[in-house]
Amino acid sequence: MSHPHPELGSPPPLPQGGLRIIALGGLGEIGRNMAVFEYDGRLLIVDCGVLFPDPEQPGVDLILPDFDYIRDRLDDVEAIVLTHAHEDHIGAVPYLLRERRDIPLVGSRLTLAFIEAKLTEHRIQPVKHQVVEGERHTFGPFDLEFFAVNHSIPDAVAVAIRTPAGIVLHTGDFRMDQLPSDGRLTDLGGFARLGSEGVDLLMSDSTNAEVPGFVTSEREIGPVIDEVIRTSSKRVIVASFASHVHRVQQVMDAAARHGRKVALIGRSMVRNMGVARDLGYLHVPPDLIVDGREIEGWPPEDVVLICTGSQGEPMAALSRMANRDHPIRVAEGDTVLLASSLVPGNETAVNKVINGLTRWGARVVHKGNAKVHVSGHAAAGELLYVLNLVRPSNFMPVHGEWRHLRAHAKLAALTGVPDDNIVIAEDGVVVDLVDGQAKITGAVQAGYVYVDGSSVGEITDVSLKDRRILGDEGFVSVVVVVDSTTGKVTAGPEIHARGSGIDPTAFEDIIPQIEKALQDRAADGVVDMQQIRQVVRRTVGRWVSDTYRRRPMIIPVVVEV
Amino acid sequence: MSHPHPELGSPPPLPQGGLRIIALGGLGEIGRNMAVFEYDGRLLIVDCGVLFPDPEQPGVDLILPDFDYIRDRLDDVEAIVLTHAHEDHIGAVPYLLRERRDIPLVGSRLTLAFIEAKLTEHRIQPVKHQVVEGERHTFGPFDLEFFAVNHSIPDAVAVAIRTPAGIVLHTGDFRMDQLPSDGRLTDLGGFARLGSEGVDLLMSDSTNAEVPGFVTSEREIGPVIDEVIRTSSKRVIVASFASHVHRVQQVMDAAARHGRKVALIGRSMVRNMGVARDLGYLHVPPDLIVDGREIEGWPPEDVVLICTGSQGEPMAALSRMANRDHPIRVAEGDTVLLASSLVPGNETAVNKVINGLTRWGARVVHKGNAKVHVSGHAAAGELLYVLNLVRPSNFMPVHGEWRHLRAHAKLAALTGVPDDNIVIAEDGVVVDLVDGQAKITGAVQAGYVYVDGSSVGEITDVSLKDRRILGDEGFVSVVVVVDSTTGKVTAGPEIHARGSGIDPTAFEDIIPQIEKALQDRAADGVVDMQQIRQVVRRTVGRWVSDTYRRRPMIIPVVVEV
């Protein structure tokens, strides 16, 4: 198995008849999935998602793939295939379309409907190209065939990409639920047929490659939700993802069975379920829905609320209920059901929400104490089926952190893919499929692009380092006004500090020391503002470190008059 | 079941013959365990630990119990009982002893040895009072009896506190391992005898009250560790807690069986295992240990390293190995074993370490993929045994967040403790045991006391709020020099920003606006520095918000000349 090395340089030109594959996101992380395929100078993109920041990226709203590699070649892009409508697959589309509006978006009906609703908020009217599993569509040199896959959102697809370089099968995200509630199975028969034809490269979802065995059927969640609602004597609040149509369907069905009304809470929940209902993916029993603003008027035992916030997002309704900062007052006897996964990184936030709700007397049912969620991704035992049916000549694990990619590579090796034909790539690594052999040939830039407020890409890693220091230690700024001709201090030093935890009165101790240091320096008669700043920084920094054993950011400001 | 309400006021005076119990930490959080018992004007403390900060407390090193409630009464303290030597039970002792050095520390031999080694670093020589399970010792009005309990550190004890108000049994932390590697069982027979005598109040460890069933025996970990070492062809690195003597023993035994040398890495690991060895709690096979600095010289297949850092602590050896920032270079074929729990809140950090090590080719074995750790706390099925054997008249769950306390209270109710006799208290809540009935009677201050660098209690919640803003958004400071008599701006505005993500050249746009706003203000002829600051803050804040949709901290600095 080959894996990338930091010393990878620019790739050589792609040989005639070869296919180049570069992931600009999704390899080495769960999120911002984006793969770029190049054949004969033309490009095809599969997915274009966002990554959510972790505590090392404070204040960042979203992380995008770095479009730099394709920025000068946007006119070469034939299409963007969207395998399904989760944010980590579609979230960056509005940002890419800002750079070229008319790139065709290729996807299934619900996927395109969800992305269109989202693009409306960005005031973008996309060019859409709707596809159905079983169909073939051609975009430039790329001949695409779509396959149904089952996932935690309806209407997901896998895509086979045929070029003269060979056949690539990209699974998208999938699971192998053999009794799916909507009857739409992952098309293993299609994968098998493609396998007989000869798949040159399989790119397959690695999320659960470390998890042994099989994922429980979504069908088994329904009775648990039903039981929770049936045994609740007061209000039931269900938190789920705003795109999980099947889960919302199960909750609505259970609510209807037990004579409860349902209110949807949260903008994205209301928007997506409206779309899903209009298109027939969500079947809402008659007279079930009550407006969220009227729900407080109903007796607690007659309602179910479905809201977002299952990941402990601080501004979502659920967190605000836990903090008694929401019109809905959770009370003794209420039941809160977290019918969702716990996305890694959100454990602390979700734990706070559970404790907050418990404190007010709610029973909290979650995946830790009941079978109220199943994963949307196939586990190791199921990934083996795909590998064995497709029998690819080359294998490249996608959609995962290093631990997941390595585990999936190991599964591929166990099914007989030769080690030399297994490619573990990171974001930006260039994989060329030439003469039936996939190989790493170089790397391109694929850094994080941060969205913060309305700006994209302006926040740099330097800003984030500054934020981490400021966040941990605060700052001390020292203002000195200096006569630019004599170098004499005419006002200050004045000290301002925030987040440093140093009592303002303590600064009186250091001001004489700064004055003395500046006098000592002035004695040599040279007026050098840079030097003055350095003297101030050093004097204050040393004092803080010696007195408090802390390292706030020291900001010397010298104003010349 | 009673639970506290925010409106709790100061408690009434404690009636004659009553026992007052106030937890200054450990209720509503896992950490900083500390309970204060008062009888007839005298105080007894059980445990005095620290809590580790979460992302909402940036830059904080440790969180202590608030000693304020006992600060004026330190001379009334008869003793501090330390149930065992984990940081969340002993970590705050040095800080309390700074306020009164000669409070007797009561504990078992290893507990006192560990705390003494720690206090030496703080240059404190404590007054020690060593006890053994089965013994009774009297401190003022408190008659104490000690019971062996099994936990993830040797020599832990539970304590029964007898006063004329009744018998209180405080379990400390415990588990029910029925085949412990050191043969030291939790003394259920003792608990039963005490139960027959009549326990008026049981205070019991709630950590795993939500976990159904039973905890696996520590004994089952040994063969798994052995197998991991046996099947490793290169270096083995084991990360564990620096106090987990039994686990380190298992690793040493397995290393010796497979002819490997062992190096201990990390100051606290070396210190504690030295103490444990000297006292006979750790049995080190002859010629096993190699100095950590020499380990790189040995062939990889001949060594086992035991280090700290199992929680992903960024400065620990393991994280630095994952980042290639450590002399030990993890390579293809190495095995890293995380033989420890994953403390809630550390998931993201540990995941980064696992991915980093995997990236360099290491096999990482952890509790997610092998049985390499068992909890140190009894699960629900085992807590029922204690409740049924002790048959307390009153029950107060301790050592847990709200979710754990509520779950434990429910277990107590199932075993027949009347609802009115189950007290769920938070930190600072006053529980009085009077005439055989435990009741909440009020609350005292029990806030977080933050240790940051060398200062204790100087960092306030205001500083932390500032840090959170600075960490998420950075700051923009605007310096203006103003003539104090005319109010005229004589220099500036000068703008400095860090972490704001705003390009410095962009500030040129706003400087004329600030100048104009200041001129408009000056037109009214009033020189008011406060007003100048406000004009600057408003002008800059509005510009940043409109242009970038962000909210950095705006710091206007007006220097008068």
CSV table of N, CA and C in Angstrom, one decimal, chain A residues 326-378:
chain,number,residue,atom,x,y,z
A,326,HIS,N,-35.3,29.7,26.2
A,326,HIS,CA,-36.2,29.4,25.0
A,326,HIS,C,-37.6,29.5,25.6
A,327,PRO,N,-38.6,29.9,24.7
A,327,PRO,CA,-40.0,30.0,25.2
A,327,PRO,C,-40.5,28.6,25.7
A,328,ILE,N,-40.0,27.5,25.1
A,328,ILE,CA,-40.4,26.2,25.5
A,328,ILE,C,-39.7,25.8,26.8
A,329,ARG,N,-40.4,25.7,27.9
A,329,ARG,CA,-39.8,25.4,29.2
A,329,ARG,C,-39.9,23.9,29.5
A,330,VAL,N,-38.7,23.2,29.4
A,330,VAL,CA,-38.7,21.8,29.7
A,330,VAL,C,-39.0,21.6,31.1
A,331,ALA,N,-39.8,20.6,31.5
A,331,ALA,CA,-40.2,20.5,32.9
A,331,ALA,C,-40.2,19.0,33.2
A,332,GLU,N,-40.3,18.7,34.5
A,332,GLU,CA,-40.4,17.4,35.1
A,332,GLU,C,-41.4,16.6,34.3
A,333,GLY,N,-40.9,15.4,33.9
A,333,GLY,CA,-41.8,14.5,33.1
A,333,GLY,C,-41.7,14.6,31.6
A,334,ASP,N,-41.1,15.7,31.1
A,334,ASP,CA,-40.9,15.7,29.7
A,334,ASP,C,-39.9,14.7,29.2
A,335,THR,N,-40.0,14.4,27.9
A,335,THR,CA,-39.0,13.4,27.4
A,335,THR,C,-38.3,14.1,26.2
A,336,VAL,N,-37.0,14.0,26.2
A,336,VAL,CA,-36.2,14.5,25.1
A,336,VAL,C,-35.5,13.3,24.4
A,337,LEU,N,-35.7,13.2,23.1
A,337,LEU,CA,-35.1,12.1,22.3
A,337,LEU,C,-34.1,12.6,21.4
A,338,LEU,N,-32.8,12.3,21.6
A,338,LEU,CA,-31.8,12.6,20.6
A,338,LEU,C,-31.7,11.5,19.6
A,339,ALA,N,-32.5,11.6,18.5
A,339,ALA,CA,-32.5,10.6,17.5
A,339,ALA,C,-31.5,10.8,16.4
A,340,SER,N,-30.3,10.8,16.8
A,340,SER,CA,-29.2,11.2,15.8
A,340,SER,C,-27.9,10.6,16.3
A,341,SER,N,-26.9,10.6,15.4
A,341,SER,CA,-25.6,10.2,15.7
A,341,SER,C,-25.0,11.3,16.6
A,342,LEU,N,-23.8,11.0,17.2
A,342,LEU,CA,-23.1,12.0,17.9
A,342,LEU,C,-21.8,12.3,17.1
A,343,VAL,N,-21.8,13.4,16.3
A,343,VAL,CA,-20.7,13.6,15.4
A,343,VAL,C,-19.4,13.9,16.3
A,344,PRO,N,-18.3,13.2,16.0
A,344,PRO,CA,-17.1,13.3,16.8
A,344,PRO,C,-16.7,14.8,16.9
A,345,GLY,N,-16.4,15.2,18.1
A,345,GLY,CA,-16.0,16.6,18.3
A,345,GLY,C,-17.1,17.3,19.1
A,346,ASN,N,-18.4,16.8,19.0
A,346,ASN,CA,-19.5,17.4,19.7
A,346,ASN,C,-19.8,16.8,21.0
A,347,GLU,N,-19.0,15.9,21.5
A,347,GLU,CA,-19.4,15.2,22.7
A,347,GLU,C,-19.6,16.1,23.9
A,348,THR,N,-18.7,17.1,24.1
A,348,THR,CA,-18.8,18.0,25.3
A,348,THR,C,-20.1,18.8,25.2
A,349,ALA,N,-20.4,19.3,24.0
A,349,ALA,CA,-21.5,20.2,23.9
A,349,ALA,C,-22.8,19.4,24.1
A,350,VAL,N,-22.9,18.1,23.5
A,350,VAL,CA,-24.1,17.3,23.7
A,350,VAL,C,-24.2,16.9,25.2
A,351,ASN,N,-23.1,16.6,25.8
A,351,ASN,CA,-23.2,16.2,27.2
A,351,ASN,C,-23.8,17.4,28.1
A,352,LYS,N,-23.4,18.6,27.7
A,352,LYS,CA,-23.9,19.8,28.5
A,352,LYS,C,-25.5,19.9,28.3
A,353,VAL,N,-25.9,19.6,27.0
A,353,VAL,CA,-27.3,19.7,26.8
A,353,VAL,C,-28.1,18.6,27.5
A,354,ILE,N,-27.5,17.4,27.5
A,354,ILE,CA,-28.2,16.3,28.3
A,354,ILE,C,-28.2,16.6,29.8
A,355,ASN,N,-27.1,17.1,30.3
A,355,ASN,CA,-27.2,17.5,31.8
A,355,ASN,C,-28.1,18.6,32.0
A,356,GLY,N,-28.2,19.6,31.1
A,356,GLY,CA,-29.1,20.8,31.3
A,356,GLY,C,-30.5,20.3,31.3
A,357,LEU,N,-30.9,19.5,30.4
A,357,LEU,CA,-32.3,19.0,30.3
A,357,LEU,C,-32.6,18.1,31.5
A,358,THR,N,-31.6,17.3,31.9
A,358,THR,CA,-31.9,16.4,33.0
A,358,THR,C,-32.1,17.2,34.3
A,359,ARG,N,-31.3,18.2,34.4
A,359,ARG,CA,-31.4,19.1,35.6
A,359,ARG,C,-32.9,19.6,35.8
A,360,TRP,N,-33.5,19.9,34.6
A,360,TRP,CA,-34.9,20.5,34.7
A,360,TRP,C,-35.9,19.3,34.9
A,361,GLY,N,-35.5,18.1,34.9
A,361,GLY,CA,-36.4,17.0,35.2
A,361,GLY,C,-36.7,16.2,34.0
A,362,ALA,N,-36.2,16.5,32.8
A,362,ALA,CA,-36.5,15.7,31.6
A,362,ALA,C,-35.8,14.3,31.6
A,363,ARG,N,-36.5,13.4,31.0
A,363,ARG,CA,-35.9,12.1,30.7
A,363,ARG,C,-35.2,12.3,29.4
A,364,VAL,N,-34.0,12.0,29.3
A,364,VAL,CA,-33.3,12.2,28.0
A,364,VAL,C,-32.9,10.8,27.4
A,365,VAL,N,-33.5,10.5,26.2
A,365,VAL,CA,-33.2,9.2,25.6
A,365,VAL,C,-32.3,9.5,24.4
A,366,HIS,N,-31.2,8.8,24.4
A,366,HIS,CA,-30.2,9.0,23.4
A,366,HIS,C,-29.5,7.7,23.0
A,367,LYS,N,-28.6,7.8,22.0
A,367,LYS,CA,-28.0,6.5,21.5
A,367,LYS,C,-27.2,5.8,22.6
A,368,GLY,N,-26.8,6.5,23.6
A,368,GLY,CA,-26.1,5.8,24.7
A,368,GLY,C,-27.0,5.0,25.6
A,369,ASN,N,-28.3,5.2,25.6
A,369,ASN,CA,-29.2,4.4,26.5
A,369,ASN,C,-30.4,3.8,25.7
A,370,ALA,N,-30.5,3.9,24.4
A,370,ALA,CA,-31.5,3.3,23.7
A,370,ALA,C,-31.2,3.2,22.2
A,371,LYS,N,-31.8,2.3,21.5
A,371,LYS,CA,-31.5,2.1,20.1
A,371,LYS,C,-32.3,3.1,19.2
A,372,VAL,N,-31.9,4.4,19.3
A,372,VAL,CA,-32.6,5.5,18.7
A,372,VAL,C,-31.9,6.1,17.5
A,373,HIS,N,-30.8,5.4,17.1
A,373,HIS,CA,-30.1,5.9,15.9
A,373,HIS,C,-29.3,4.8,15.3
A,374,VAL,N,-29.2,4.7,14.0
A,374,VAL,CA,-28.3,3.8,13.3
A,374,VAL,C,-27.5,4.7,12.4
A,375,SER,N,-26.3,4.2,12.1
A,375,SER,CA,-25.3,5.0,11.3
A,375,SER,C,-25.8,5.0,9.8
A,376,GLY,N,-25.4,6.0,9.1
A,376,GLY,CA,-25.7,6.0,7.7
A,376,GLY,C,-24.7,5.4,6.8
A,377,HIS,N,-23.6,4.8,7.4
A,377,HIS,CA,-22.5,4.4,6.7
A,377,HIS,C,-22.3,2.9,6.9
A,378,ALA,N,-22.0,2.1,5.9
A,378,ALA,CA,-21.7,0.7,6.0
A,378,ALA,C,-20.5,0.4,6.9
